[in-house]
PDB file of C-alpha atoms in Angstrom:
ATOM      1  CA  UNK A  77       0.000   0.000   0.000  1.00 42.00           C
ATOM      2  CA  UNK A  78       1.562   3.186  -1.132  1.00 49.00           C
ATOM      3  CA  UNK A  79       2.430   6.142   1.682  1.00 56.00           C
ATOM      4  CA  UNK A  80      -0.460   9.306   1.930  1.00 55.00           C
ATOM      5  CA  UNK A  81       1.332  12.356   2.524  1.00 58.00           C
ATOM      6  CA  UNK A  82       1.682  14.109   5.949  1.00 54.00           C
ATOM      7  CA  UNK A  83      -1.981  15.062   7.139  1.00 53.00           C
ATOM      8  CA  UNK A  84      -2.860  16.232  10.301  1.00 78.00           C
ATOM      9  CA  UNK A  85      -0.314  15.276  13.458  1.00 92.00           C
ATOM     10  CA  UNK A  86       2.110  12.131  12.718  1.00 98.00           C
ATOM     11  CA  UNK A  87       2.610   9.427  15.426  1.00 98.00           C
ATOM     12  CA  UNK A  88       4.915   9.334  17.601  1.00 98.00           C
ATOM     13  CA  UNK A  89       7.106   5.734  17.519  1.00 98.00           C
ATOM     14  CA  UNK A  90       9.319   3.758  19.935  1.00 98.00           C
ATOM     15  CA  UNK A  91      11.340   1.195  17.529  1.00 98.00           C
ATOM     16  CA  UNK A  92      13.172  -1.977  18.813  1.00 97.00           C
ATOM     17  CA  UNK A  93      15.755  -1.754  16.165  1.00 94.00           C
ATOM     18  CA  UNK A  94      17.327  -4.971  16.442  1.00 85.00           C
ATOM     19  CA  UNK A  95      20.971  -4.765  15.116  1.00 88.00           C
ATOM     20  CA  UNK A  96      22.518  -5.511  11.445  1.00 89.00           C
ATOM     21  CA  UNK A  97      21.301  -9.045  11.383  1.00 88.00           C
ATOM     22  CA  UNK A  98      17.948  -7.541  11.324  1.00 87.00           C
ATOM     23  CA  UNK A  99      17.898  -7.264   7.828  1.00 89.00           C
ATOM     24  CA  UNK A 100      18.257 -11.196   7.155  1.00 90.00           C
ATOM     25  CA  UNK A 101      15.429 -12.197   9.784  1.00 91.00           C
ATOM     26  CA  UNK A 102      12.627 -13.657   8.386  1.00 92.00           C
ATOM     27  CA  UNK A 103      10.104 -12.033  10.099  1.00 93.00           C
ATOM     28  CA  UNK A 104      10.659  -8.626  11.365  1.00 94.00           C
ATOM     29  CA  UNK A 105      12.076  -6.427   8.159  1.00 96.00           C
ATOM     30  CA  UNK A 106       8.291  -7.192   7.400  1.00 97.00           C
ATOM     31  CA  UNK A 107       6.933  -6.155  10.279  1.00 97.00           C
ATOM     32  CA  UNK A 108       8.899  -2.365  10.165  1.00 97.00           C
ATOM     33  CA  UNK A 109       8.110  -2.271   6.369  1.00 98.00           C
ATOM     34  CA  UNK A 110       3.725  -3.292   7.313  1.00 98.00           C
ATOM     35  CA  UNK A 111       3.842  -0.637  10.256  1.00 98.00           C
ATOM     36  CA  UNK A 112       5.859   1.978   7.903  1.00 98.00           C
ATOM     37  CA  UNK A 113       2.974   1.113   5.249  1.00 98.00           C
ATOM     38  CA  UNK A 114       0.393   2.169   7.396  1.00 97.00           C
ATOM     39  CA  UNK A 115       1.444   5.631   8.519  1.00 97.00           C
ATOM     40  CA  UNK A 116       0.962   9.127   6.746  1.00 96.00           C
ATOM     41  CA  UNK A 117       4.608   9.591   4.797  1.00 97.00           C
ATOM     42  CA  UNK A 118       6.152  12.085   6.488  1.00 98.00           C
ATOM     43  CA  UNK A 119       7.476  15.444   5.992  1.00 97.00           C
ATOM     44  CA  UNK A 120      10.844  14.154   7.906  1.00 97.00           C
ATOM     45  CA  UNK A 121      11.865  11.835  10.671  1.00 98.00           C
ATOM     46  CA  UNK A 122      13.924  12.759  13.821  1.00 98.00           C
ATOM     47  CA  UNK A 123      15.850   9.981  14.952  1.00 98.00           C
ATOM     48  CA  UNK A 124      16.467   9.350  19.162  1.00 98.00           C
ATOM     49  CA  UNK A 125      18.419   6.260  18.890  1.00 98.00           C
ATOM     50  CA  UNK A 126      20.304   4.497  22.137  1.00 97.00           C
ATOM     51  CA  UNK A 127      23.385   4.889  20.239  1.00 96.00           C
ATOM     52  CA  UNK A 128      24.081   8.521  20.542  1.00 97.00           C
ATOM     53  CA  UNK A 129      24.642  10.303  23.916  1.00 98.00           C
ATOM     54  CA  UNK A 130      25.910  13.583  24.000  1.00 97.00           C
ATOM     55  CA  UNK A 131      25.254  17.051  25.875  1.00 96.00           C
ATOM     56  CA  UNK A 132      24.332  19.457  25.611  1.00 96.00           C
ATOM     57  CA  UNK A 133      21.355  18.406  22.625  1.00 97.00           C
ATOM     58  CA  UNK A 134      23.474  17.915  19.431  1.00 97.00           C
ATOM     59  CA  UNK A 135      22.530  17.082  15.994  1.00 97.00           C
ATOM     60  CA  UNK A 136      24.156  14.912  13.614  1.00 93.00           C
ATOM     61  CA  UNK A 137      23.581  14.274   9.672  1.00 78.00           C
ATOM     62  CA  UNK A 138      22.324  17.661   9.292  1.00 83.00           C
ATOM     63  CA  UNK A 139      23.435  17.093   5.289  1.00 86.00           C
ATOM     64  CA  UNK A 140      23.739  13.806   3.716  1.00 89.00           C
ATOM     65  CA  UNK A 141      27.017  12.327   4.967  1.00 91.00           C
ATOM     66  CA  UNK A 142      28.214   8.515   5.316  1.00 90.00           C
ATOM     67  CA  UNK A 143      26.903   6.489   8.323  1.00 93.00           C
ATOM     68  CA  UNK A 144      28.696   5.324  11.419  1.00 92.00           C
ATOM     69  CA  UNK A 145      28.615   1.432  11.410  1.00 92.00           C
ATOM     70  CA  UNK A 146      29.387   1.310  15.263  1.00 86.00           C
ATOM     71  CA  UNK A 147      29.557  -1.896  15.422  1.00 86.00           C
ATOM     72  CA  UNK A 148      32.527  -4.677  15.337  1.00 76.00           C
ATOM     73  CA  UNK A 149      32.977  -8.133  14.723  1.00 81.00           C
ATOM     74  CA  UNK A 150      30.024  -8.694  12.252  1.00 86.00           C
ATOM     75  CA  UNK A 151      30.525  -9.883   8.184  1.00 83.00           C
ATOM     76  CA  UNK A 152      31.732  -7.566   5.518  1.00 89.00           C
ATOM     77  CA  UNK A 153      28.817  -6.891   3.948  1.00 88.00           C
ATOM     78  CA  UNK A 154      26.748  -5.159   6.760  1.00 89.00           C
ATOM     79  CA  UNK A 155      29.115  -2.200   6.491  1.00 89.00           C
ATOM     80  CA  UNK A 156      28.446  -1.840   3.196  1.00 90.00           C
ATOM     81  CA  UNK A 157      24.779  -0.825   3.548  1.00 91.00           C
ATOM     82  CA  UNK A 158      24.059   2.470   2.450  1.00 95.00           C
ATOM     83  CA  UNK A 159      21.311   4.991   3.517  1.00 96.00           C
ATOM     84  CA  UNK A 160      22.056   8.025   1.813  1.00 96.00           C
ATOM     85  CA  UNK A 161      18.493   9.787   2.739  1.00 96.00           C
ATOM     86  CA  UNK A 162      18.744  13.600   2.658  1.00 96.00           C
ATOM     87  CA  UNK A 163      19.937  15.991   5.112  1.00 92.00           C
ATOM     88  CA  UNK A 164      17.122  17.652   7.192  1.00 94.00           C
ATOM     89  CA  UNK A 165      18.621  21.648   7.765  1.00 94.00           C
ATOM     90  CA  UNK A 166      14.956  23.290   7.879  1.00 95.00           C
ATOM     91  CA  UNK A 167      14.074  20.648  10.607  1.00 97.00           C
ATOM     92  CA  UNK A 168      17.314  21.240  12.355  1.00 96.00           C
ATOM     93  CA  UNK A 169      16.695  24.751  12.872  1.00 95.00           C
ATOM     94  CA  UNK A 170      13.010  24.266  13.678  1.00 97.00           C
ATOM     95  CA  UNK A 171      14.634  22.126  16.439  1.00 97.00           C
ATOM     96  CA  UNK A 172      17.051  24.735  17.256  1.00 96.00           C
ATOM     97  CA  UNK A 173      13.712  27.100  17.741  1.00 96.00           C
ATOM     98  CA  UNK A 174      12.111  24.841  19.845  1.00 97.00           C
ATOM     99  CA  UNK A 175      14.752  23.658  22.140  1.00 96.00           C
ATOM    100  CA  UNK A 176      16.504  27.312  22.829  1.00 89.00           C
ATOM    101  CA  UNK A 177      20.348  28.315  21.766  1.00 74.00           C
ATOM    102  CA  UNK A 178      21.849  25.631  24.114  1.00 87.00           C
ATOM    103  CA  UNK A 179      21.741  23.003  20.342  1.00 96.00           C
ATOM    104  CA  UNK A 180      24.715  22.187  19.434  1.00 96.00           C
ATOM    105  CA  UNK A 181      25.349  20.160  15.799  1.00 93.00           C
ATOM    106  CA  UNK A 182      27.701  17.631  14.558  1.00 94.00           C
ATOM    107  CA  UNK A 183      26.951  18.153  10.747  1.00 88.00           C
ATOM    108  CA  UNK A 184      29.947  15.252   9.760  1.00 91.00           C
ATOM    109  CA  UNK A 185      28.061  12.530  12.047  1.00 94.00           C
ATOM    110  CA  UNK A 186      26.410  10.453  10.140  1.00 95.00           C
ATOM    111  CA  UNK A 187      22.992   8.420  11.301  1.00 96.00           C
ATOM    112  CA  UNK A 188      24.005   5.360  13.551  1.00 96.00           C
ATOM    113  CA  UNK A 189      22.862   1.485  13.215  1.00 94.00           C
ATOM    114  CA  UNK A 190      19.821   2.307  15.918  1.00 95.00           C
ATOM    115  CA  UNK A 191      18.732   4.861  13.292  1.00 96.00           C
ATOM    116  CA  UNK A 192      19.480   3.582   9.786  1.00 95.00           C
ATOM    117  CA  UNK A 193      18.786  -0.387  10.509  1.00 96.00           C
ATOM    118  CA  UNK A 194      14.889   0.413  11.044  1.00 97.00           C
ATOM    119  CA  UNK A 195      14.671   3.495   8.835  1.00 98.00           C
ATOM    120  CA  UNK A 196      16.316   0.692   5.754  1.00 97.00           C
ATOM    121  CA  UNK A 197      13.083  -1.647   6.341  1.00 97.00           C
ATOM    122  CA  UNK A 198      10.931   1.146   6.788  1.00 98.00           C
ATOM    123  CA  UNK A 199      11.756   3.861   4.167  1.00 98.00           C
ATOM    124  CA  UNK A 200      14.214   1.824   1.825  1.00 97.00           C
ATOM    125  CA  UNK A 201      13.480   4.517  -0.599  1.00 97.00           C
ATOM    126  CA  UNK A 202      15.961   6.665   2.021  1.00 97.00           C
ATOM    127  CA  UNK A 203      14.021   9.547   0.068  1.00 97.00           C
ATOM    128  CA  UNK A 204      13.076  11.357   2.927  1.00 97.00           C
ATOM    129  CA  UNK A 205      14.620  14.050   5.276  1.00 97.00           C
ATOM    130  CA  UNK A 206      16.399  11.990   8.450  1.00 97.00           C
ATOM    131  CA  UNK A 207      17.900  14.269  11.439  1.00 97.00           C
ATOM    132  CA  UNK A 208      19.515  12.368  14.450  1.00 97.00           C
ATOM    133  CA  UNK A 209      19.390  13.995  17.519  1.00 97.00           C
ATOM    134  CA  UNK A 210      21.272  13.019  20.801  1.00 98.00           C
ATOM    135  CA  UNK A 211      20.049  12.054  23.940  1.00 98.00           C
ATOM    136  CA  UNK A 212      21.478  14.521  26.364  1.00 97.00           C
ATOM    137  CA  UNK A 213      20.278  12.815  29.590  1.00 97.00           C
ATOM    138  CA  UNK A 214      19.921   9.149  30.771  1.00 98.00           C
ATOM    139  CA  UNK A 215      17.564  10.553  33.462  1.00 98.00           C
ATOM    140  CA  UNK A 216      13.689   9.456  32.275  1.00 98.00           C
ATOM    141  CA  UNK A 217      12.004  12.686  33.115  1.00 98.00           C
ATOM    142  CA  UNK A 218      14.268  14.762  31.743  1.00 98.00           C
ATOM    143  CA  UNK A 219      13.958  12.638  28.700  1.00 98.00           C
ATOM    144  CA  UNK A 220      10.123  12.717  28.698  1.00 98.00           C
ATOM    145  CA  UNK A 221      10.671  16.639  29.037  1.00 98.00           C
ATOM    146  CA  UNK A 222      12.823  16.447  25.974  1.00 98.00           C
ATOM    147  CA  UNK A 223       9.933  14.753  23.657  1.00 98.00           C
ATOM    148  CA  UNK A 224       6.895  17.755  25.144  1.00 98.00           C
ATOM    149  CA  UNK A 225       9.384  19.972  23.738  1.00 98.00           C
ATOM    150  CA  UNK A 226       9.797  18.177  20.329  1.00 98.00           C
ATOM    151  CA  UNK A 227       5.815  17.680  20.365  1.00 98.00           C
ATOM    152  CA  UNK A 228       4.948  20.504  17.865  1.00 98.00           C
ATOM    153  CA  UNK A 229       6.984  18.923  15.455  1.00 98.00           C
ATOM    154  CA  UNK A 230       4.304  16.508  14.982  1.00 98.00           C
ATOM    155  CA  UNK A 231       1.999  19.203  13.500  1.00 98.00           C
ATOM    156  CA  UNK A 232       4.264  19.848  11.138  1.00 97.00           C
ATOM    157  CA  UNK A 233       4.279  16.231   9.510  1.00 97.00           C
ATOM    158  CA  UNK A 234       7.505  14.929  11.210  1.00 98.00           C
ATOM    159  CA  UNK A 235       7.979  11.495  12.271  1.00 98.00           C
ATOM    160  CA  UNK A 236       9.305  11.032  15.642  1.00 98.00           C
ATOM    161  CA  UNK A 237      11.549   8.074  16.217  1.00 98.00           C
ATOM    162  CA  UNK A 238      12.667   6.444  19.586  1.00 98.00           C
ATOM    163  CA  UNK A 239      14.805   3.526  18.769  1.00 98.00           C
ATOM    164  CA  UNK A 240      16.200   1.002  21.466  1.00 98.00           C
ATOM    165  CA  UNK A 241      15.435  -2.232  22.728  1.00 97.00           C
ATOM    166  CA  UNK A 242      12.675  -3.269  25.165  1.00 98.00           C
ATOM    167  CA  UNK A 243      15.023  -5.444  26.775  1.00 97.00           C
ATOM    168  CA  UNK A 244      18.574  -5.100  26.424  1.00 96.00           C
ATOM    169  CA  UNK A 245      21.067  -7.507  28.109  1.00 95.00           C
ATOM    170  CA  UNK A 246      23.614  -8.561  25.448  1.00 88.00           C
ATOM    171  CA  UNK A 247      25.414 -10.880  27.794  1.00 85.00           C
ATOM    172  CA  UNK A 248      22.603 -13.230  28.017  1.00 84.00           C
ATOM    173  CA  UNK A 249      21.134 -12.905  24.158  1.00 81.00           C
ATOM    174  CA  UNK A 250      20.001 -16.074  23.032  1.00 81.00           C
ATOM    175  CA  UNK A 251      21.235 -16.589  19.227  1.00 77.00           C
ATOM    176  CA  UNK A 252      18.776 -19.146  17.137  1.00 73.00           C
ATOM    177  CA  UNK A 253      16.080 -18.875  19.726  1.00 73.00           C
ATOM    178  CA  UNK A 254      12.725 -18.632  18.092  1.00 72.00           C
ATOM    179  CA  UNK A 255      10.484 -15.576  17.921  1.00 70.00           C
ATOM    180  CA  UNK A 256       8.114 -17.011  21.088  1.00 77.00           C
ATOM    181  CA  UNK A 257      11.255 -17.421  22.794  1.00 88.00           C
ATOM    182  CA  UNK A 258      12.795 -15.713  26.049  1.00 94.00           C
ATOM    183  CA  UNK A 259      14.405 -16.560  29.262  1.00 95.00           C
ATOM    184  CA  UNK A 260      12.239 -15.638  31.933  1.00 96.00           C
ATOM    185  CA  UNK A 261      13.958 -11.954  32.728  1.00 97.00           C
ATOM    186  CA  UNK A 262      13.014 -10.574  29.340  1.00 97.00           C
ATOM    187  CA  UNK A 263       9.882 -12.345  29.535  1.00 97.00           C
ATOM    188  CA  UNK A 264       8.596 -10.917  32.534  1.00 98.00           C
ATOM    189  CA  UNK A 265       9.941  -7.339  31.658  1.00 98.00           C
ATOM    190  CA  UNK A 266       8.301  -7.276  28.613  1.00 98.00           C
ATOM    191  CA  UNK A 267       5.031  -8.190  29.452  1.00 98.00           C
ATOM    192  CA  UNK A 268       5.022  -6.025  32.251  1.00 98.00           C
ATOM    193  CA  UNK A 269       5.734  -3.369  29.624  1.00 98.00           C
ATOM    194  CA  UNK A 270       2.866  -4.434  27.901  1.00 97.00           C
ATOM    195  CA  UNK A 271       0.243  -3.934  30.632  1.00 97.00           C
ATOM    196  CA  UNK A 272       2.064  -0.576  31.625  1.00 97.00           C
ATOM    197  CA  UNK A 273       1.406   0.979  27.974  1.00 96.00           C
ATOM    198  CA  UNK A 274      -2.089  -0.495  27.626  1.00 95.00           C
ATOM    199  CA  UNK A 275      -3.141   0.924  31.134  1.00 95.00           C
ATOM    200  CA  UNK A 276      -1.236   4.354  29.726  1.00 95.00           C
ATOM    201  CA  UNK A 277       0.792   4.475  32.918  1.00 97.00           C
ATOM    202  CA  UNK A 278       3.595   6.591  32.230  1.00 97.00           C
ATOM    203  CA  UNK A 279       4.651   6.588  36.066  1.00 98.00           C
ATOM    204  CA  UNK A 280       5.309   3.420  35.853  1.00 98.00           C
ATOM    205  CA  UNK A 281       7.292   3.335  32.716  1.00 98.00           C
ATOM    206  CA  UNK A 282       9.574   6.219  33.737  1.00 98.00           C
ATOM    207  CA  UNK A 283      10.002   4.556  37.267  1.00 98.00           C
ATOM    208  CA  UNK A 284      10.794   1.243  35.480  1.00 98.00           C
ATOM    209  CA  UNK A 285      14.062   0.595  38.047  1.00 97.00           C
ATOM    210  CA  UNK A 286      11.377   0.240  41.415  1.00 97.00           C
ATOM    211  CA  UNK A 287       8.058  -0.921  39.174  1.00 97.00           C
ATOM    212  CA  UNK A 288       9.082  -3.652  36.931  1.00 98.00           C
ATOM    213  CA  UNK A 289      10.434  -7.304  37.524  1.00 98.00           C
ATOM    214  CA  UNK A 290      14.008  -7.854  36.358  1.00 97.00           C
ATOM    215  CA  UNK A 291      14.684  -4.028  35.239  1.00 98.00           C
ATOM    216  CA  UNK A 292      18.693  -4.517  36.029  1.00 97.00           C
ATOM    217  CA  UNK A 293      19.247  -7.536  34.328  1.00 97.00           C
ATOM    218  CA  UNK A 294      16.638  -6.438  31.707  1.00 97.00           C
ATOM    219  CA  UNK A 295      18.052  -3.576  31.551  1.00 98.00           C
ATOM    220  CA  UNK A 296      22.464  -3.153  32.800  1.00 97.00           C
ATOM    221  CA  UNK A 297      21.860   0.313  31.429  1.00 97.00           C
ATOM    222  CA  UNK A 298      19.144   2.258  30.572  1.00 97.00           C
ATOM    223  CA  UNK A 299      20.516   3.630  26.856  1.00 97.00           C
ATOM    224  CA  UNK A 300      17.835   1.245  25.192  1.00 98.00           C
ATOM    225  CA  UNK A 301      14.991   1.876  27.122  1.00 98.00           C
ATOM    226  CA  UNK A 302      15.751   5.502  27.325  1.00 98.00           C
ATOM    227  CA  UNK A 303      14.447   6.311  23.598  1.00 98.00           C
ATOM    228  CA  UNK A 304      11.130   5.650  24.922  1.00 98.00           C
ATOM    229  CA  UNK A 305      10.948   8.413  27.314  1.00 98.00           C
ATOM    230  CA  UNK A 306      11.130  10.985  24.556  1.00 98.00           C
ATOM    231  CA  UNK A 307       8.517   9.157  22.386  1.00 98.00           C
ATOM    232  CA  UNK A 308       5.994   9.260  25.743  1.00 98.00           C
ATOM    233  CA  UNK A 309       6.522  12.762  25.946  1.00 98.00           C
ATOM    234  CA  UNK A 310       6.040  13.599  22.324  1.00 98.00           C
ATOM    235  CA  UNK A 311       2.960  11.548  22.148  1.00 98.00           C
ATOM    236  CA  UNK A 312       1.779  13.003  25.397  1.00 96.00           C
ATOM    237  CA  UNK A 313      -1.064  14.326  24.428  1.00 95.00           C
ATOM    238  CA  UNK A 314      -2.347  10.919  22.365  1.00 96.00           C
ATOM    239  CA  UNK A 315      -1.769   8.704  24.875  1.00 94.00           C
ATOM    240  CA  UNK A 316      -5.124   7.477  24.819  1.00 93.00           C
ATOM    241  CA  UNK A 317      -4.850   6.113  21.530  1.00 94.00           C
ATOM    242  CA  UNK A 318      -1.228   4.318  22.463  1.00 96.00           C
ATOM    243  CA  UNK A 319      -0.745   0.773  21.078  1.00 95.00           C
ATOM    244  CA  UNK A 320       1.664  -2.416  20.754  1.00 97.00           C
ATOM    245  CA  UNK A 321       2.120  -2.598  16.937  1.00 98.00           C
ATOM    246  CA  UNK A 322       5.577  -5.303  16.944  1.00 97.00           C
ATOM    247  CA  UNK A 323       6.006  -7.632  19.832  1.00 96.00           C
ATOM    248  CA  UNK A 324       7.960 -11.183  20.521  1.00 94.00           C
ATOM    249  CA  UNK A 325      11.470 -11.638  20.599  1.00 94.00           C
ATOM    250  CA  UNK A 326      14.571 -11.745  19.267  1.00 92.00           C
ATOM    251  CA  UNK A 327      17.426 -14.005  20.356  1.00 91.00           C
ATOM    252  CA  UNK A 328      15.704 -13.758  23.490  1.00 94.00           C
ATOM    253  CA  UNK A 329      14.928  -9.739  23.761  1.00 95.00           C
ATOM    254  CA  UNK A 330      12.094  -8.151  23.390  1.00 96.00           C
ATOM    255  CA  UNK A 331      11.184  -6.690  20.509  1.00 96.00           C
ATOM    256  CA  UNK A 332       7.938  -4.773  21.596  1.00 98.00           C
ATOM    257  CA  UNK A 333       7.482  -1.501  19.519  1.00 98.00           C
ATOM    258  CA  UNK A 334       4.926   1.079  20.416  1.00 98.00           C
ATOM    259  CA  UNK A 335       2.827   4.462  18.390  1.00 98.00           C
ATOM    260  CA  UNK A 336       1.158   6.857  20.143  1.00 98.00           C
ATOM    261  CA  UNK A 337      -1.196   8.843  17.735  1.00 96.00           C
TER     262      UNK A 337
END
């Protein structure tokens, strides 16, 4: 089914993104590429991925440059991917206006994997605007605080992106496990997730550490699940209509993606 252009306010999304291999699963590129399908195109996407930390707020791959494959040890050809999607300068100074003079920009950083691996299965067309913007915080409010900011963007027909994991603990991935397979951690993690977003309890979700079973080994560090923050705040004010749209696993993690909107 072919995109319909921008109308009205655009979701917000929080995207599992999986890693390179994502691209040779059997299932989930066609998951991204169905949910993608369904949305209004939009104008641009801004890109929160757990990959980029940096403070004050900076902005990367403001023009078209090459992207950073930070990543080691996997086969040759998953640094050759290519996403050369245009520059987004007229949403990087709209962000600039909405976030105050403190924005700082890396122009020569290009998007990372947690960006470009989902936005490759999603918009393989790479034909429209991508800005990456840093997370300049691991604290959850503060994050949240970050996406009421970013908010009006949405009116404006741009697409913003969380990407992390739902559960994140590399050291116990499960390689070759089946999609309805998890050890008991990222089970119970993730479906606590679930009945946090479907009761819409964002108290919860930012207090994940006290509220939800196995959070430290679900989550050694928050950089995954802090992407999510930002989408809650962004789609604040549609959290009524918040929903599941990927869940299951992946070598053992949780893939669970959410839109609000």
């Amino acid at each position: 089914m072919p995109h319909t252009e921008a109308a009205g306010r655009m979701p917000a999304l929080y995207v599992s993104h999986g890693a390179p291999p994502l691209a040779d699963d059997p299932l989930w590129p066609g998951q991204l590429a169905a949910w993608s399908a369904e949305l209004p195109r939009p104008t641009a996407v801004l890109v929160v991925s757990a990959h980029w930390e940096d403070a004050p707020v900076t902005l990367g791959a403001t023009t078209t440059v090459p992207l950073v494959y930070d990543f080691w040890g996997f086969p040759e050809h998953y640094y050759r991917v290519r996403y050369p999607a245009p520059g987004a300068p007229d949403l990087a100074a709209k962000v600039r206006t909405l976030l105050g003079d403190a924005v700082h920009e890396a122009p020569d950083r290009g998007l990372d994997h947690g960006a470009y691996v989902p936005l490759v299965e999603m918009y393989p067309g790479a034909d429209i605007p991508v800005l990456q913007l840093s997370m300049p915080t691991l604290d959850p409010v503060g994050l949240y605080e970050l996406g009421r900011r970013l908010a009006p963007l949405r009116d404006e027909g741009v697409l913003i992106l969380g990407s992390g994991f739902f559960t994140h603990n590399l050291r116990e991935m499960t390689p070759g496990a089946a999609v309805d397979e998890a050890p008991n951690w990222s089970r119970e993690f993730d479906e606590w997730g679930r009945e946090a977003v479907a009761a819409g309890d964002v108290d919860a979700l930012l207090n994940f550490r006290r509220t939800a079973p196995a959070a430290d080994r679900a989550h050694p560090r928050i950089e995954h699940f802090a992407p999510l923050f930002v989408t809650l705040g962004a789609g604040e004010a549609d959290l009524s209509s918040r929903r599941t749209v990927i869940d299951g696993f992946w070598y053992g993690l949780a893939k669970r993606s959410i839109q609000l909107g």
